[in-house]
Coordinates of N, CA and C in Angstrom, one line a residue:
M2 N 0.8 -1.3 0.0 CA 0.1 -0.1 0.0 C 0.8 1.0 0.1
P3 N 0.5 2.4 -0.5 CA 1.2 3.5 -0.6 C 1.6 3.9 0.9
T4 N 2.8 4.4 1.1 CA 3.1 4.8 2.4 C 2.2 6.0 3.1
H5 N 1.6 6.8 2.2 CA 0.8 7.8 2.8 C -0.6 7.3 3.3
F6 N -0.8 6.2 3.0 CA -2.2 5.5 3.4 C -1.9 4.5 4.7
F7 N -0.7 4.4 5.1 CA -0.3 3.3 6.0 C -0.4 4.0 7.4
N8 N -0.9 3.3 8.3 CA -1.1 3.6 9.7 C -0.8 2.5 10.5
T9 N 0.3 2.4 11.2 CA 0.7 1.2 12.3 C -0.5 0.6 12.9
T10 N -1.2 1.8 13.4 CA -2.4 1.5 14.4 C -3.6 0.6 13.6
S11 N -3.7 1.0 12.4 CA -4.7 0.1 11.7 C -4.3 -0.9 10.7
A12 N -3.0 -1.3 10.8 CA -2.7 -2.3 9.8 C -3.5 -3.6 9.9
R13 N -3.8 -3.9 10.8 CA -4.7 -5.3 11.0 C -5.8 -4.9 10.2
E14 N -6.6 -4.0 10.4 CA -7.9 -3.6 9.9 C -7.6 -3.5 8.3
L15 N -6.7 -2.7 7.9 CA -6.2 -2.5 6.5 C -6.2 -3.7 5.8
L16 N -5.5 -4.8 6.4 CA -5.2 -6.0 5.7 C -6.4 -6.8 5.7
A17 N -7.3 -6.9 6.9 CA -8.5 -7.6 6.9 C -9.5 -7.2 5.7
E18 N -9.2 -5.9 5.2 CA -10.1 -5.5 4.1 C -9.9 -6.3 2.8
V19 N -8.7 -6.9 2.7 CA -8.3 -7.5 1.3 C -7.9 -9.1 1.6
A20 N -7.8 -9.5 2.9 CA -7.4 -10.9 3.1 C -8.2 -11.3 4.2
S21 N -8.1 -12.8 4.2 CA -8.8 -13.4 5.4 C -7.8 -13.7 6.5
L22 N -8.1 -13.1 7.8 CA -7.1 -13.5 8.8 C -7.6 -14.2 9.8
K23 N -6.8 -15.0 10.5 CA -7.3 -15.6 11.7 C -7.2 -14.8 13.0
G24 N -7.9 -15.0 13.9 CA -7.7 -14.2 15.2 C -6.3 -14.0 15.8
S25 N -5.8 -15.4 15.8 CA -4.2 -15.6 16.1 C -3.1 -15.1 15.1
D26 N -3.5 -14.6 13.9 CA -2.5 -14.2 13.1 C -1.8 -12.8 13.6
I27 N -0.5 -12.7 13.3 CA 0.3 -11.5 13.8 C 0.4 -10.7 12.5
V28 N 0.0 -9.5 12.5 CA 0.3 -8.7 11.4 C 1.4 -8.0 11.4
K29 N 2.2 -8.0 10.4 CA 3.5 -7.2 10.2 C 3.5 -6.4 9.0
W30 N 4.5 -5.7 9.0 CA 4.8 -4.8 7.7 C 6.3 -4.4 7.6
V31 N 6.6 -4.0 6.3 CA 8.1 -3.5 6.0 C 7.8 -2.7 4.9
E32 N 8.7 -1.7 5.0 CA 8.8 -0.7 4.2 C 9.5 -1.0 2.8
V33 N 8.9 -0.6 1.8 CA 9.4 -0.8 0.4 C 9.8 0.5 -0.2
P34 N 10.8 1.5 0.4 CA 11.0 2.8 0.0 C 11.3 3.0 -1.5
Q35 N 11.8 2.2 -2.3 CA 11.9 2.4 -3.7 C 10.6 2.8 -4.3
Y36 N 9.6 2.1 -3.8 CA 8.2 2.6 -4.5 C 7.1 3.2 -3.5
D37 N 7.9 3.8 -2.4 CA 7.1 4.6 -1.6 C 5.9 3.8 -1.0
A38 N 6.3 2.6 -0.6 CA 5.2 1.7 -0.3 C 5.4 0.9 1.0
V39 N 4.4 0.4 1.5 CA 4.5 -0.6 2.7 C 3.8 -1.9 2.4
L40 N 4.5 -3.1 2.6 CA 3.9 -4.4 2.4 C 3.2 -4.8 3.9
V41 N 2.2 -5.1 3.9 CA 1.5 -5.4 5.0 C 1.2 -6.9 4.8
Y42 N 1.5 -7.7 5.8 CA 1.2 -9.2 5.7 C 1.1 -9.8 7.1
A43 N 0.6 -11.2 7.1 CA 0.1 -11.8 8.4 C 1.1 -13.3 8.3
V44 N 1.5 -13.4 9.7 CA 2.3 -14.7 10.1 C 1.4 -15.5 11.1
P45 N 1.5 -16.7 10.9 CA 0.7 -17.4 12.1 C 1.5 -17.4 13.5
D46 N 2.5 -17.1 13.6 CA 3.4 -17.2 14.7 C 4.4 -15.9 14.8
S47 N 4.4 -15.4 16.0 CA 5.3 -14.2 16.1 C 6.7 -14.3 16.0
N48 N 7.2 -15.6 16.3 CA 8.4 -16.1 16.2 C 9.0 -16.3 14.6
I49 N 8.1 -16.1 13.6 CA 8.5 -16.1 12.0 C 9.3 -14.8 11.8
E50 N 10.5 -14.9 11.5 CA 11.1 -13.6 11.1 C 11.4 -13.5 9.6
A51 N 11.3 -14.5 8.9 CA 11.3 -14.3 7.4 C 10.6 -13.6 6.5
M52 N 11.0 -12.9 5.7 CA 10.2 -12.1 5.0 C 9.3 -13.0 4.1
P53 N 8.3 -12.4 3.8 CA 7.4 -13.3 2.8 C 8.0 -13.2 1.3
E54 N 7.6 -14.0 0.5 CA 8.0 -14.1 -0.8 C 7.7 -12.7 -1.6
L55 N 6.5 -12.2 -1.5 CA 6.4 -11.1 -2.0 C 7.3 -10.1 -1.9
F56 N 7.9 -10.0 -0.6 CA 8.8 -9.0 -0.5 C 10.1 -8.9 -1.3
H57 N 10.5 -10.5 -1.5 CA 11.6 -10.9 -2.4 C 11.2 -10.4 -4.0
V58 N 10.2 -10.6 -4.3 CA 9.5 -10.4 -5.6 C 9.7 -8.7 -5.7
L59 N 9.3 -8.0 -4.8 CA 9.2 -6.6 -4.9 C 10.9 -6.1 -5.1
Q60 N 11.9 -6.8 -4.2 CA 13.0 -6.2 -4.2 C 13.8 -6.7 -5.7
A61 N 13.3 -7.5 -6.3 CA 13.8 -8.1 -7.6 C 13.4 -7.2 -8.8
L62 N 12.4 -6.2 -8.6 CA 11.9 -5.6 -9.7 C 12.8 -4.6 -10.3
P63 N 13.9 -4.1 -9.6 CA 14.9 -3.4 -10.4 C 15.9 -4.0 -11.2
Q64 N 15.8 -5.4 -10.8 CA 16.5 -6.2 -11.8 C 16.0 -6.4 -13.3
C65 N 14.7 -6.1 -13.5 CA 14.3 -6.1 -14.7 C 14.7 -4.7 -15.6
R66 N 15.3 -4.9 -16.7 CA 15.8 -3.9 -17.5 C 14.8 -3.0 -18.1
D67 N 13.7 -3.6 -18.6 CA 12.6 -2.8 -19.3 C 11.8 -2.0 -18.4
Y68 N 11.1 -1.0 -19.3 CA 10.3 0.0 -18.4 C 9.3 -0.8 -17.8
N69 N 8.6 -1.8 -18.7 CA 7.5 -2.6 -17.8 C 8.3 -3.5 -17.2
K70 N 8.2 -3.5 -15.8 CA 8.8 -4.5 -15.0 C 7.9 -5.6 -14.4
I71 N 8.0 -6.8 -14.6 CA 7.1 -8.0 -14.2 C 8.0 -8.9 -13.6
V72 N 7.6 -9.2 -12.4 CA 8.4 -10.2 -11.6 C 7.3 -11.1 -11.2
A73 N 7.7 -12.3 -11.3 CA 6.8 -13.5 -10.8 C 7.5 -14.8 -10.1
S74 N 6.8 -15.2 -9.1 CA 7.3 -16.3 -8.6 C 6.1 -17.3 -8.3
H75 N 6.3 -18.7 -8.7 CA 5.1 -19.4 -8.4 C 5.7 -20.6 -7.6
K76 N 5.2 -20.6 -6.3 CA 5.7 -21.4 -5.3 C 4.6 -21.9 -4.4
E77 N 4.7 -23.4 -4.2 CA 3.8 -23.9 -3.1 C 2.2 -23.5 -3.3
G78 N 1.8 -23.5 -4.6 CA 0.4 -23.1 -4.9 C -0.1 -21.8 -5.0
Y79 N 1.0 -20.9 -5.0 CA 0.8 -19.4 -5.0 C 1.6 -18.7 -6.0
L80 N 1.0 -17.8 -6.7 CA 1.7 -17.0 -7.5 C 1.9 -15.6 -6.8
Y81 N 3.1 -15.1 -6.8 CA 3.4 -14.0 -6.1 C 3.9 -13.0 -7.3
L82 N 3.2 -11.8 -7.5 CA 3.5 -10.9 -8.8 C 3.5 -9.6 -8.4
A83 N 4.5 -9.0 -9.0 CA 4.6 -7.5 -8.7 C 5.0 -7.0 -10.2
I84 N 4.1 -5.7 -10.5 CA 4.4 -5.2 -11.8 C 4.7 -3.5 -11.5
A85 N 5.7 -3.0 -12.3 CA 5.9 -1.7 -12.1 C 6.1 -1.0 -13.7
Q86 N 5.8 0.1 -13.6 CA 6.3 0.9 -14.9 C 7.4 2.0 -14.4
G87 N 8.5 1.8 -14.9 CA 9.6 2.6 -14.5 C 9.6 2.7 -12.9
G88 N 9.5 3.7 -12.2 CA 9.6 3.7 -10.8 C 8.3 3.7 -10.1
S89 N 7.3 3.3 -10.8 CA 6.0 3.4 -10.1 C 5.5 1.9 -10.1
L90 N 5.0 1.5 -8.8 CA 4.8 0.2 -8.7 C 3.2 0.5 -8.9
L91 N 2.8 -0.7 -9.8 CA 1.3 -0.5 -10.2 C 0.6 -1.8 -9.7
L92 N 1.3 -2.9 -9.3 CA 0.6 -4.2 -8.4 C 1.7 -4.7 -7.7
A93 N 1.2 -5.3 -6.6 CA 1.8 -6.5 -5.8 C 0.8 -7.1 -5.1
N94 N 0.7 -8.4 -5.5 CA -0.3 -9.1 -4.9 C 0.1 -10.8 -5.0
V95 N -0.7 -11.6 -4.2 CA -0.6 -13.0 -4.3 C -1.9 -13.6 -4.6
F96 N -1.7 -14.6 -5.4 CA -3.0 -15.1 -5.9 C -2.7 -16.7 -5.6
E97 N -3.8 -17.3 -5.2 CA -3.8 -19.0 -5.2 C -3.9 -19.5 -6.4
A98 N -2.8 -20.1 -6.8 CA -2.6 -20.9 -8.1 C -1.9 -22.3 -7.9
P99 N -2.7 -23.2 -7.8 CA -2.2 -24.6 -7.7 C -1.3 -25.1 -8.8
D100 N -1.6 -24.6 -9.9 CA -0.8 -25.0 -11.0 C -0.3 -23.8 -12.0
F101 N 0.5 -24.0 -12.8 CA 1.3 -23.0 -13.7 C 0.3 -22.5 -14.7
T102 N -0.8 -23.3 -15.1 CA -1.8 -22.5 -16.0 C -2.6 -21.5 -15.2
T103 N -2.8 -21.8 -13.9 CA -3.7 -20.8 -13.3 C -2.7 -19.5 -13.0
A104 N -1.5 -19.9 -12.6 CA -0.6 -18.7 -12.6 C -0.5 -17.8 -13.6
E105 N -0.4 -18.4 -14.8 CA -0.5 -17.6 -16.1 C -1.8 -16.8 -16.3
Y106 N -2.9 -17.4 -15.8 CA -4.1 -16.7 -16.0 C -4.1 -15.4 -15.3
Y107 N -3.5 -15.6 -14.0 CA -3.4 -14.3 -13.3 C -2.3 -13.2 -13.7
I108 N -1.5 -13.7 -14.2 CA -0.4 -13.0 -14.9 C -1.2 -12.0 -15.9
F109 N -1.9 -12.8 -17.0 CA -2.4 -12.2 -18.1 C -3.6 -11.2 -17.7
L110 N -4.4 -11.8 -16.5 CA -5.2 -10.8 -16.2 C -5.0 -9.7 -15.7
A111 N -3.9 -9.7 -14.8 CA -3.3 -8.4 -14.3 C -2.8 -7.4 -15.3
L112 N -2.0 -8.1 -16.4 CA -1.5 -7.3 -17.5 C -2.6 -6.6 -18.2
K113 N -3.8 -7.4 -18.4 CA -4.8 -6.7 -19.1 C -5.5 -5.6 -18.3
Q114 N -5.7 -5.8 -17.2 CA -6.3 -4.7 -16.2 C -5.3 -3.6 -16.2
L115 N -4.1 -3.7 -16.3 CA -3.2 -2.5 -16.2 C -2.9 -2.1 -17.6
Q116 N -3.4 -2.6 -18.7 CA -3.4 -2.3 -20.1 C -1.9 -2.3 -20.5
L117 N -1.4 -3.3 -20.1 CA 0.2 -3.5 -20.7 C 0.3 -4.7 -21.6
N118 N 0.9 -4.5 -22.7 CA 1.2 -5.5 -23.7 C 2.3 -6.4 -23.5
P119 N 2.0 -7.8 -23.1 CA 3.0 -8.9 -23.0 C 4.0 -8.9 -24.1
E120 N 3.5 -8.5 -25.3 CA 4.5 -8.7 -26.6 C 5.6 -8.0 -26.5
V121 N 5.5 -6.6 -25.7 CA 6.6 -5.9 -25.6 C 7.3 -5.7 -24.4
S122 N 6.8 -6.8 -23.6 CA 7.5 -6.8 -22.1 C 8.3 -8.2 -21.8
T123 N 9.2 -7.9 -20.8 CA 9.9 -9.1 -20.5 C 9.4 -9.6 -19.0
I124 N 9.1 -10.8 -18.7 CA 8.7 -11.3 -17.5 C 10.0 -11.8 -17.0
C125 N 10.2 -11.5 -15.7 CA 11.4 -12.0 -15.0 C 10.8 -13.0 -13.8
L126 N 11.3 -14.2 -13.7 CA 10.7 -15.1 -12.9 C 12.0 -15.4 -11.7
R127 N 11.4 -15.4 -10.5 CA 12.2 -15.7 -9.2 C 12.1 -17.2 -8.8
S128 N 11.2 -18.0 -9.2 CA 11.1 -19.5 -9.2 C 11.5 -20.3 -10.3
L129 N 11.8 -21.4 -10.2 CA 12.2 -22.1 -11.4 C 10.9 -22.7 -12.1
V130 N 11.0 -22.8 -13.4 CA 9.9 -23.3 -14.2 C 10.4 -24.3 -15.1
G131 N 9.7 -25.2 -15.5 CA 10.1 -26.4 -16.5 C 10.0 -25.7 -17.8
P132 N 10.7 -26.6 -18.9 CA 10.9 -26.0 -20.2 C 9.6 -25.7 -20.9
E133 N 8.5 -26.6 -20.4 CA 7.2 -26.5 -21.0 C 6.6 -25.1 -20.6
E134 N 6.6 -24.7 -19.3 CA 6.0 -23.5 -18.7 C 6.7 -22.2 -19.4
E135 N 8.1 -22.5 -19.4 CA 8.8 -21.3 -20.1 C 8.5 -21.1 -21.6
M136 N 8.5 -22.0 -22.2 CA 8.0 -22.0 -23.7 C 6.6 -21.3 -23.9
S137 N 5.8 -21.7 -22.8 CA 4.3 -21.1 -22.9 C 4.5 -19.7 -22.6
L138 N 5.2 -19.1 -21.7 CA 5.4 -17.8 -21.7 C 6.0 -17.0 -22.8
Y139 N 6.9 -17.8 -23.3 CA 7.6 -17.1 -24.7 C 6.7 -17.0 -25.7
R140 N 5.6 -17.7 -25.7 CA 4.5 -17.4 -26.8 C 3.8 -16.0 -26.6
Y141 N 3.9 -15.5 -25.6 CA 3.2 -14.2 -25.2 C 4.1 -13.1 -24.9
F142 N 5.2 -13.2 -24.3 CA 6.2 -12.4 -24.0 C 7.4 -12.1 -24.7
K143 N 7.9 -10.9 -24.9 CA 9.2 -10.5 -25.6 C 10.3 -11.4 -25.2
S144 N 10.3 -11.6 -23.9 CA 11.6 -12.3 -23.4 C 10.9 -12.9 -22.0
V145 N 11.7 -13.9 -21.6 CA 11.5 -14.5 -20.2 C 12.7 -14.7 -19.5
E146 N 13.1 -14.2 -18.4 CA 14.3 -14.1 -17.8 C 14.2 -14.8 -16.4
Q147 N 15.3 -15.4 -16.1 CA 15.5 -16.2 -14.5 C 16.2 -15.3 -13.8
I148 N 15.7 -14.8 -12.6 CA 16.5 -13.9 -12.0 C 16.6 -14.7 -10.6

């Protein structure tokens, strides 16, 4: 969320508006200063110190050389997706995607909503994909890069 909308005292309520939280979930946040944003997330246990995968996806955005920056990671049944244009973050979200076809669906849906053309864009992947999945992405994107 944009930094100017974030308030530490209402972090739980803000996250609950867009995600299902359990009463025992601990809400945490981390600043993403390069995009003037805050990543708000929940963990089931206060002892969990690891950053969520979406944080790593956001940190990888500058590694994309194109103006349209698309970074995706498909792990453990979820798609972690961040999209930026230049220095403006357009989307950072997690989607339930049990298979790669579903992950592709969400990628293309997000691009359509943002009116970005995959044919002139490079997608950067943080997770390993098989040759079939990579070829499937090559059908739509200018380039597919592993970062």
